[in-house]
């Protein structure tokens, strides 16, 4: 049963390469009936344009989000059947797909709901997390809504997952990641595993997204779990 008060998971998308990871996380959250608040940084708009060939615009966010979520990790358009209908009269800037709803907040809106600790959120995932966003969150800079919301999530002792996507990592970034770990965040490198028997790029993406959802405690079926049996993936394929 859903709570009478909407309590979303906040998904922050930074400028690191890896927008398919964010798409997989959002699709799975909505499929699980979870509400989502979305924050897309200014830098991530450039990455989205580069990796998908399409823009992400404030004034057309619903249309752009549907196209992004429908796209497969291999670039196949409309690989997923994603419906984002018009919101109801009392939904504000919400749109539903699957069981959950989506509310979009512009990254420059520092007065947005998630900027306050009194806003009823379950927690946050930053996916993919750039080294710049990692630094900003670790240092408490709050230079945009993504960083501010992450800081709020930490101070309110809510779950925060930071799916860093960079390689190699220098010492300064490693120190920032240790700071986040010590503050209570889950540092989750976007590193897919191969024991699940992945045969397609989407399965590698879904593994990372699934591990991020595991850290949040959200159920999903994005990957085959290890069952203590060597060669299990090969026998099931």
Short mmCIF file of N, CA and C in Angstrom, two decimals, residues 8-147:
data_model
loop_
_atom_site.label_atom_id
_atom_site.label_comp_id
_atom_site.label_asym_id
_atom_site.label_seq_id
_atom_site.Cartn_x
_atom_site.Cartn_y
_atom_site.Cartn_z
N UNK A 8 9.13 10.52 -2.39
CA UNK A 8 9.88 10.01 -3.54
C UNK A 8 11.33 9.67 -3.20
N UNK A 9 11.90 8.87 -4.07
CA UNK A 9 13.35 8.75 -4.16
C UNK A 9 13.82 9.85 -5.10
N UNK A 10 14.86 10.56 -4.71
CA UNK A 10 15.39 11.63 -5.55
C UNK A 10 16.54 11.07 -6.38
N UNK A 11 16.44 11.22 -7.69
CA UNK A 11 17.49 10.77 -8.61
C UNK A 11 18.19 12.01 -9.16
N UNK A 12 19.47 12.13 -8.84
CA UNK A 12 20.27 13.22 -9.36
C UNK A 12 21.18 12.70 -10.46
N UNK A 13 21.14 13.35 -11.60
CA UNK A 13 21.95 12.94 -12.76
C UNK A 13 23.01 14.01 -12.99
N UNK A 14 24.28 13.66 -12.80
CA UNK A 14 25.36 14.63 -12.98
C UNK A 14 25.97 14.48 -14.37
N UNK A 15 27.05 15.20 -14.62
CA UNK A 15 27.59 15.27 -15.97
C UNK A 15 28.52 14.15 -16.39
N UNK A 16 28.72 13.14 -15.55
CA UNK A 16 29.59 12.03 -15.94
C UNK A 16 28.96 11.21 -17.06
N UNK A 17 29.79 10.56 -17.83
CA UNK A 17 29.27 9.61 -18.82
C UNK A 17 28.58 8.47 -18.08
N UNK A 18 27.48 7.97 -18.68
CA UNK A 18 26.77 6.87 -18.03
C UNK A 18 25.29 7.14 -17.87
N UNK A 19 24.71 7.94 -18.77
CA UNK A 19 23.27 8.22 -18.65
C UNK A 19 22.40 6.96 -18.76
N UNK A 20 22.82 5.88 -19.44
CA UNK A 20 22.00 4.66 -19.40
C UNK A 20 21.82 4.09 -17.99
N UNK A 21 22.79 4.30 -17.11
CA UNK A 21 22.64 3.85 -15.73
C UNK A 21 21.46 4.57 -15.07
N UNK A 22 21.38 5.88 -15.27
CA UNK A 22 20.28 6.64 -14.68
C UNK A 22 18.95 6.20 -15.24
N UNK A 23 18.89 5.98 -16.55
CA UNK A 23 17.64 5.54 -17.17
C UNK A 23 17.18 4.21 -16.59
N UNK A 24 18.11 3.27 -16.40
CA UNK A 24 17.75 1.96 -15.84
C UNK A 24 17.24 2.09 -14.42
N UNK A 25 17.88 2.95 -13.62
CA UNK A 25 17.44 3.16 -12.24
C UNK A 25 16.04 3.74 -12.20
N UNK A 26 15.79 4.75 -13.02
CA UNK A 26 14.47 5.41 -13.01
C UNK A 26 13.39 4.43 -13.46
N UNK A 27 13.64 3.70 -14.53
CA UNK A 27 12.65 2.71 -15.00
C UNK A 27 12.32 1.71 -13.91
N UNK A 28 13.35 1.21 -13.23
CA UNK A 28 13.12 0.19 -12.20
C UNK A 28 12.40 0.76 -10.98
N UNK A 29 12.70 1.98 -10.59
CA UNK A 29 11.99 2.60 -9.48
C UNK A 29 10.51 2.74 -9.79
N UNK A 30 10.20 3.20 -10.98
CA UNK A 30 8.81 3.37 -11.38
C UNK A 30 8.10 2.03 -11.49
N UNK A 31 8.80 1.02 -12.02
CA UNK A 31 8.21 -0.31 -12.13
C UNK A 31 7.91 -0.91 -10.76
N UNK A 32 8.69 -0.50 -9.75
CA UNK A 32 8.48 -0.98 -8.39
C UNK A 32 7.40 -0.18 -7.67
N UNK A 33 6.79 0.77 -8.38
CA UNK A 33 5.74 1.58 -7.77
C UNK A 33 6.25 2.73 -6.93
N UNK A 34 7.55 3.05 -7.08
CA UNK A 34 8.15 4.12 -6.29
C UNK A 34 8.02 5.46 -7.01
N UNK A 35 7.79 6.51 -6.26
CA UNK A 35 7.78 7.86 -6.81
C UNK A 35 9.21 8.37 -6.96
N UNK A 36 9.41 9.22 -7.96
CA UNK A 36 10.75 9.72 -8.28
C UNK A 36 10.70 11.23 -8.41
N UNK A 37 11.66 11.91 -7.79
CA UNK A 37 11.95 13.31 -8.07
C UNK A 37 13.25 13.35 -8.84
N UNK A 38 13.26 14.06 -9.95
CA UNK A 38 14.40 14.05 -10.85
C UNK A 38 15.08 15.41 -10.89
N UNK A 39 16.41 15.39 -10.74
CA UNK A 39 17.23 16.60 -10.87
C UNK A 39 18.32 16.29 -11.90
N UNK A 40 18.33 17.05 -12.97
CA UNK A 40 19.31 16.86 -14.05
C UNK A 40 20.22 18.07 -14.08
N UNK A 41 21.51 17.87 -13.80
CA UNK A 41 22.43 19.00 -13.73
C UNK A 41 22.65 19.61 -15.11
N UNK A 42 23.18 20.81 -15.12
CA UNK A 42 23.46 21.49 -16.40
C UNK A 42 24.48 20.70 -17.21
N UNK A 43 25.51 20.19 -16.54
CA UNK A 43 26.54 19.43 -17.25
C UNK A 43 25.97 18.15 -17.84
N UNK A 44 25.03 17.53 -17.14
CA UNK A 44 24.48 16.26 -17.61
C UNK A 44 23.66 16.44 -18.89
N UNK A 45 23.14 17.64 -19.12
CA UNK A 45 22.40 17.89 -20.36
C UNK A 45 23.32 17.73 -21.57
N UNK A 46 24.58 18.17 -21.42
CA UNK A 46 25.55 17.99 -22.50
C UNK A 46 25.86 16.51 -22.70
N UNK A 47 25.99 15.78 -21.60
CA UNK A 47 26.27 14.34 -21.70
C UNK A 47 25.09 13.62 -22.35
N UNK A 48 23.88 13.97 -21.95
CA UNK A 48 22.69 13.36 -22.56
C UNK A 48 22.65 13.63 -24.05
N UNK A 49 22.93 14.85 -24.44
CA UNK A 49 22.92 15.20 -25.85
C UNK A 49 23.96 14.39 -26.61
N UNK A 50 25.14 14.21 -25.99
CA UNK A 50 26.22 13.47 -26.64
C UNK A 50 25.92 11.98 -26.71
N UNK A 51 25.37 11.41 -25.62
CA UNK A 51 25.18 9.96 -25.56
C UNK A 51 23.87 9.49 -26.20
N UNK A 52 22.89 10.37 -26.30
CA UNK A 52 21.61 9.95 -26.88
C UNK A 52 21.27 10.68 -28.17
N UNK A 53 21.92 11.82 -28.41
CA UNK A 53 21.60 12.61 -29.60
C UNK A 53 20.39 13.49 -29.42
N UNK A 54 19.87 13.56 -28.17
CA UNK A 54 18.66 14.34 -27.91
C UNK A 54 18.89 15.26 -26.72
N UNK A 55 18.23 16.42 -26.69
CA UNK A 55 18.37 17.35 -25.57
C UNK A 55 17.49 16.96 -24.40
N UNK A 56 17.74 17.59 -23.28
CA UNK A 56 16.83 17.51 -22.14
C UNK A 56 16.51 18.94 -21.75
N UNK A 57 15.24 19.31 -21.92
CA UNK A 57 14.82 20.70 -21.77
C UNK A 57 13.82 20.86 -20.64
N UNK A 58 13.97 21.95 -19.88
CA UNK A 58 13.05 22.20 -18.76
C UNK A 58 11.61 22.27 -19.25
N UNK A 59 11.39 23.00 -20.33
CA UNK A 59 10.02 23.23 -20.80
C UNK A 59 9.40 22.00 -21.45
N UNK A 60 10.22 21.03 -21.81
CA UNK A 60 9.72 19.83 -22.48
C UNK A 60 10.25 18.57 -21.78
N UNK A 61 10.39 18.65 -20.45
CA UNK A 61 11.06 17.57 -19.74
C UNK A 61 10.32 16.24 -19.86
N UNK A 62 8.97 16.31 -19.88
CA UNK A 62 8.20 15.06 -19.94
C UNK A 62 8.46 14.32 -21.26
N UNK A 63 8.41 15.04 -22.33
CA UNK A 63 8.68 14.45 -23.66
C UNK A 63 10.10 13.93 -23.74
N UNK A 64 11.07 14.72 -23.26
CA UNK A 64 12.47 14.32 -23.34
C UNK A 64 12.77 13.14 -22.42
N UNK A 65 12.12 13.10 -21.27
CA UNK A 65 12.32 11.98 -20.35
C UNK A 65 11.77 10.69 -20.94
N UNK A 66 10.60 10.75 -21.55
CA UNK A 66 10.03 9.54 -22.15
C UNK A 66 10.95 8.98 -23.21
N UNK A 67 11.49 9.84 -24.05
CA UNK A 67 12.38 9.39 -25.12
C UNK A 67 13.66 8.79 -24.54
N UNK A 68 14.17 9.41 -23.48
CA UNK A 68 15.39 8.92 -22.84
C UNK A 68 15.16 7.56 -22.19
N UNK A 69 14.08 7.41 -21.44
CA UNK A 69 13.82 6.15 -20.76
C UNK A 69 13.47 5.03 -21.72
N UNK A 70 12.92 5.36 -22.88
CA UNK A 70 12.56 4.34 -23.87
C UNK A 70 13.78 3.81 -24.61
N UNK A 71 14.88 4.52 -24.55
CA UNK A 71 16.08 4.17 -25.31
C UNK A 71 16.88 3.08 -24.61
N UNK A 72 17.32 2.08 -25.36
CA UNK A 72 18.17 1.04 -24.81
C UNK A 72 19.60 1.50 -24.66
N UNK A 73 20.38 0.80 -23.86
CA UNK A 73 21.77 1.18 -23.63
C UNK A 73 22.60 1.08 -24.90
N UNK A 74 22.16 0.26 -25.86
CA UNK A 74 22.88 0.13 -27.13
C UNK A 74 22.44 1.17 -28.15
N UNK A 75 21.57 2.09 -27.74
CA UNK A 75 21.13 3.15 -28.63
C UNK A 75 19.84 2.86 -29.37
N UNK A 76 19.26 1.69 -29.15
CA UNK A 76 18.01 1.34 -29.83
C UNK A 76 16.88 2.23 -29.33
N UNK A 77 16.25 3.00 -30.20
CA UNK A 77 15.12 3.83 -29.75
C UNK A 77 13.89 2.97 -29.47
N UNK A 78 13.10 3.40 -28.52
CA UNK A 78 11.86 2.70 -28.17
C UNK A 78 12.08 1.24 -27.82
N UNK A 79 13.21 0.96 -27.17
CA UNK A 79 13.47 -0.41 -26.71
C UNK A 79 12.57 -0.77 -25.53
N UNK A 80 12.06 0.25 -24.83
CA UNK A 80 11.19 0.04 -23.68
C UNK A 80 9.88 0.79 -23.92
N UNK A 81 8.82 0.18 -23.47
CA UNK A 81 7.50 0.81 -23.57
C UNK A 81 7.30 1.67 -22.34
N UNK A 82 7.54 2.94 -22.49
CA UNK A 82 7.48 3.88 -21.37
C UNK A 82 6.36 4.86 -21.62
N UNK A 83 5.38 4.89 -20.73
CA UNK A 83 4.27 5.83 -20.85
C UNK A 83 4.39 6.88 -19.75
N UNK A 84 4.39 8.13 -20.15
CA UNK A 84 4.40 9.23 -19.20
C UNK A 84 3.20 10.12 -19.52
N UNK A 85 2.03 9.78 -18.97
CA UNK A 85 0.82 10.52 -19.30
C UNK A 85 0.79 11.90 -18.69
N UNK A 86 -0.16 12.69 -19.13
CA UNK A 86 -0.35 14.02 -18.58
C UNK A 86 -0.70 13.91 -17.10
N UNK A 87 -0.23 14.84 -16.26
CA UNK A 87 -0.53 14.76 -14.83
C UNK A 87 -1.98 15.09 -14.55
N UNK A 88 -2.44 14.63 -13.40
CA UNK A 88 -3.79 14.96 -12.95
C UNK A 88 -3.86 16.41 -12.52
N UNK A 89 -5.05 16.92 -12.26
CA UNK A 89 -5.22 18.34 -11.94
C UNK A 89 -4.57 18.76 -10.64
N UNK A 90 -4.29 17.79 -9.75
CA UNK A 90 -3.67 18.14 -8.47
C UNK A 90 -2.26 17.58 -8.36
N UNK A 91 -1.72 17.13 -9.47
CA UNK A 91 -0.42 16.46 -9.41
C UNK A 91 0.75 17.42 -9.50
N UNK A 92 0.52 18.68 -9.82
CA UNK A 92 1.62 19.60 -10.00
C UNK A 92 2.44 19.18 -11.20
N UNK A 93 3.76 19.21 -11.07
CA UNK A 93 4.63 18.80 -12.17
C UNK A 93 4.94 17.32 -12.06
N UNK A 94 3.92 16.48 -12.05
CA UNK A 94 4.10 15.04 -11.93
C UNK A 94 3.59 14.34 -13.18
N UNK A 95 4.18 13.20 -13.46
CA UNK A 95 3.69 12.34 -14.53
C UNK A 95 3.96 10.91 -14.13
N UNK A 96 3.05 10.01 -14.46
CA UNK A 96 3.20 8.64 -13.99
C UNK A 96 3.58 7.68 -15.10
N UNK A 97 4.30 6.64 -14.73
CA UNK A 97 4.59 5.53 -15.62
C UNK A 97 4.76 4.30 -14.74
N UNK A 98 4.16 3.18 -15.11
CA UNK A 98 4.20 2.04 -14.21
C UNK A 98 3.38 2.35 -12.99
N UNK A 99 3.94 2.17 -11.80
CA UNK A 99 3.20 2.43 -10.58
C UNK A 99 3.54 3.74 -9.92
N UNK A 100 4.67 4.38 -10.31
CA UNK A 100 5.11 5.59 -9.64
C UNK A 100 4.86 6.84 -10.45
N UNK A 101 5.23 7.97 -9.91
CA UNK A 101 5.12 9.25 -10.58
C UNK A 101 6.48 9.91 -10.63
N UNK A 102 6.61 10.88 -11.50
CA UNK A 102 7.86 11.63 -11.62
C UNK A 102 7.57 13.11 -11.43
N UNK A 103 8.38 13.76 -10.64
CA UNK A 103 8.36 15.22 -10.52
C UNK A 103 9.74 15.73 -10.87
N UNK A 104 9.79 16.70 -11.74
CA UNK A 104 11.07 17.24 -12.21
C UNK A 104 11.33 18.60 -11.57
N UNK A 105 12.57 18.77 -11.09
CA UNK A 105 13.01 20.04 -10.50
C UNK A 105 14.22 20.55 -11.28
N UNK A 106 14.20 21.77 -11.81
CA UNK A 106 15.37 22.34 -12.49
C UNK A 106 16.56 22.44 -11.53
N UNK A 107 17.75 22.18 -12.04
CA UNK A 107 18.94 22.15 -11.20
C UNK A 107 19.27 23.50 -10.59
N UNK A 108 18.81 24.57 -11.21
CA UNK A 108 19.09 25.90 -10.68
C UNK A 108 18.10 26.38 -9.65
N UNK A 109 17.08 25.59 -9.36
CA UNK A 109 16.02 26.00 -8.44
C UNK A 109 16.40 25.61 -7.01
N UNK A 110 17.11 26.50 -6.33
CA UNK A 110 17.56 26.19 -4.97
C UNK A 110 16.45 26.38 -3.94
N UNK A 111 15.26 26.80 -4.39
CA UNK A 111 14.10 26.85 -3.50
C UNK A 111 13.18 25.67 -3.72
N UNK A 112 13.60 24.69 -4.51
CA UNK A 112 12.77 23.52 -4.81
C UNK A 112 12.54 22.70 -3.54
N UNK A 113 11.52 21.86 -3.60
CA UNK A 113 11.17 21.04 -2.45
C UNK A 113 12.34 20.27 -1.86
N UNK A 114 13.11 19.52 -2.66
CA UNK A 114 14.18 18.70 -2.09
C UNK A 114 15.32 19.49 -1.45
N UNK A 115 15.32 20.82 -1.60
CA UNK A 115 16.38 21.62 -0.98
C UNK A 115 16.20 21.75 0.52
N UNK A 116 15.05 21.32 1.04
CA UNK A 116 14.76 21.44 2.47
C UNK A 116 14.66 20.08 3.12
N UNK A 117 15.14 19.99 4.33
CA UNK A 117 15.05 18.74 5.08
C UNK A 117 13.63 18.37 5.45
N UNK A 118 12.71 19.33 5.43
CA UNK A 118 11.32 19.03 5.77
C UNK A 118 10.56 18.43 4.59
N UNK A 119 11.18 18.43 3.42
CA UNK A 119 10.54 17.82 2.25
C UNK A 119 10.53 16.30 2.44
N UNK A 120 9.38 15.64 2.27
CA UNK A 120 9.28 14.21 2.59
C UNK A 120 9.86 13.32 1.50
N UNK A 121 11.18 13.08 1.57
CA UNK A 121 11.85 12.21 0.61
C UNK A 121 12.36 10.95 1.32
N UNK A 122 12.45 9.85 0.57
CA UNK A 122 12.96 8.60 1.13
C UNK A 122 14.49 8.60 1.18
N UNK A 123 15.11 9.19 0.19
CA UNK A 123 16.55 9.18 0.06
C UNK A 123 16.93 9.63 -1.33
N UNK A 124 18.18 9.44 -1.69
CA UNK A 124 18.68 9.96 -2.96
C UNK A 124 19.73 9.04 -3.55
N UNK A 125 19.76 9.01 -4.87
CA UNK A 125 20.85 8.36 -5.60
C UNK A 125 21.37 9.33 -6.64
N UNK A 126 22.67 9.50 -6.68
CA UNK A 126 23.32 10.30 -7.72
C UNK A 126 23.93 9.32 -8.72
N UNK A 127 23.37 9.29 -9.92
CA UNK A 127 23.77 8.31 -10.92
C UNK A 127 23.65 8.88 -12.33
N UNK A 128 24.72 8.92 -13.11
CA UNK A 128 26.09 8.69 -12.67
C UNK A 128 26.59 9.90 -11.87
N UNK A 129 27.56 9.66 -11.02
CA UNK A 129 28.14 10.74 -10.22
C UNK A 129 29.50 11.12 -10.78
N UNK A 130 29.64 12.35 -11.21
CA UNK A 130 30.92 12.84 -11.71
C UNK A 130 31.84 13.15 -10.54
N UNK A 131 33.14 13.29 -10.81
CA UNK A 131 34.07 13.65 -9.75
C UNK A 131 33.78 15.07 -9.25
N UNK A 132 33.25 15.93 -10.13
CA UNK A 132 32.90 17.28 -9.69
C UNK A 132 31.73 17.24 -8.70
N UNK A 133 30.73 16.42 -8.97
CA UNK A 133 29.61 16.32 -8.04
C UNK A 133 30.05 15.65 -6.75
N UNK A 134 30.92 14.65 -6.84
CA UNK A 134 31.46 14.01 -5.64
C UNK A 134 32.16 15.04 -4.75
N UNK A 135 32.99 15.88 -5.38
CA UNK A 135 33.70 16.91 -4.61
C UNK A 135 32.72 17.89 -3.99
N UNK A 136 31.74 18.34 -4.77
CA UNK A 136 30.78 19.31 -4.26
C UNK A 136 29.97 18.78 -3.10
N UNK A 137 29.58 17.52 -3.18
CA UNK A 137 28.80 16.92 -2.09
C UNK A 137 29.68 16.71 -0.85
N UNK A 138 30.90 16.22 -1.07
CA UNK A 138 31.80 15.95 0.06
C UNK A 138 32.16 17.24 0.80
N UNK A 139 32.30 18.33 0.06
CA UNK A 139 32.70 19.60 0.66
C UNK A 139 31.49 20.44 1.11
N UNK A 140 30.28 19.98 0.79
CA UNK A 140 29.09 20.71 1.18
C UNK A 140 28.91 22.02 0.45
N UNK A 141 29.29 22.07 -0.83
CA UNK A 141 29.26 23.33 -1.57
C UNK A 141 27.83 23.78 -1.91
N UNK A 142 26.95 22.83 -2.19
CA UNK A 142 25.55 23.14 -2.53
C UNK A 142 25.46 24.17 -3.64
N UNK A 143 26.28 24.01 -4.69
CA UNK A 143 26.29 25.03 -5.74
C UNK A 143 25.11 24.90 -6.70
N UNK A 144 24.42 23.74 -6.68
CA UNK A 144 23.20 23.59 -7.45
C UNK A 144 22.25 22.68 -6.66
N UNK A 145 21.07 22.41 -7.22
CA UNK A 145 20.07 21.65 -6.48
C UNK A 145 20.53 20.22 -6.24
N UNK A 146 21.27 19.64 -7.17
CA UNK A 146 21.75 18.27 -6.97
C UNK A 146 22.64 18.20 -5.73
N UNK A 147 23.62 19.08 -5.65
CA UNK A 147 24.52 19.06 -4.50
C UNK A 147 23.80 19.41 -3.21
#
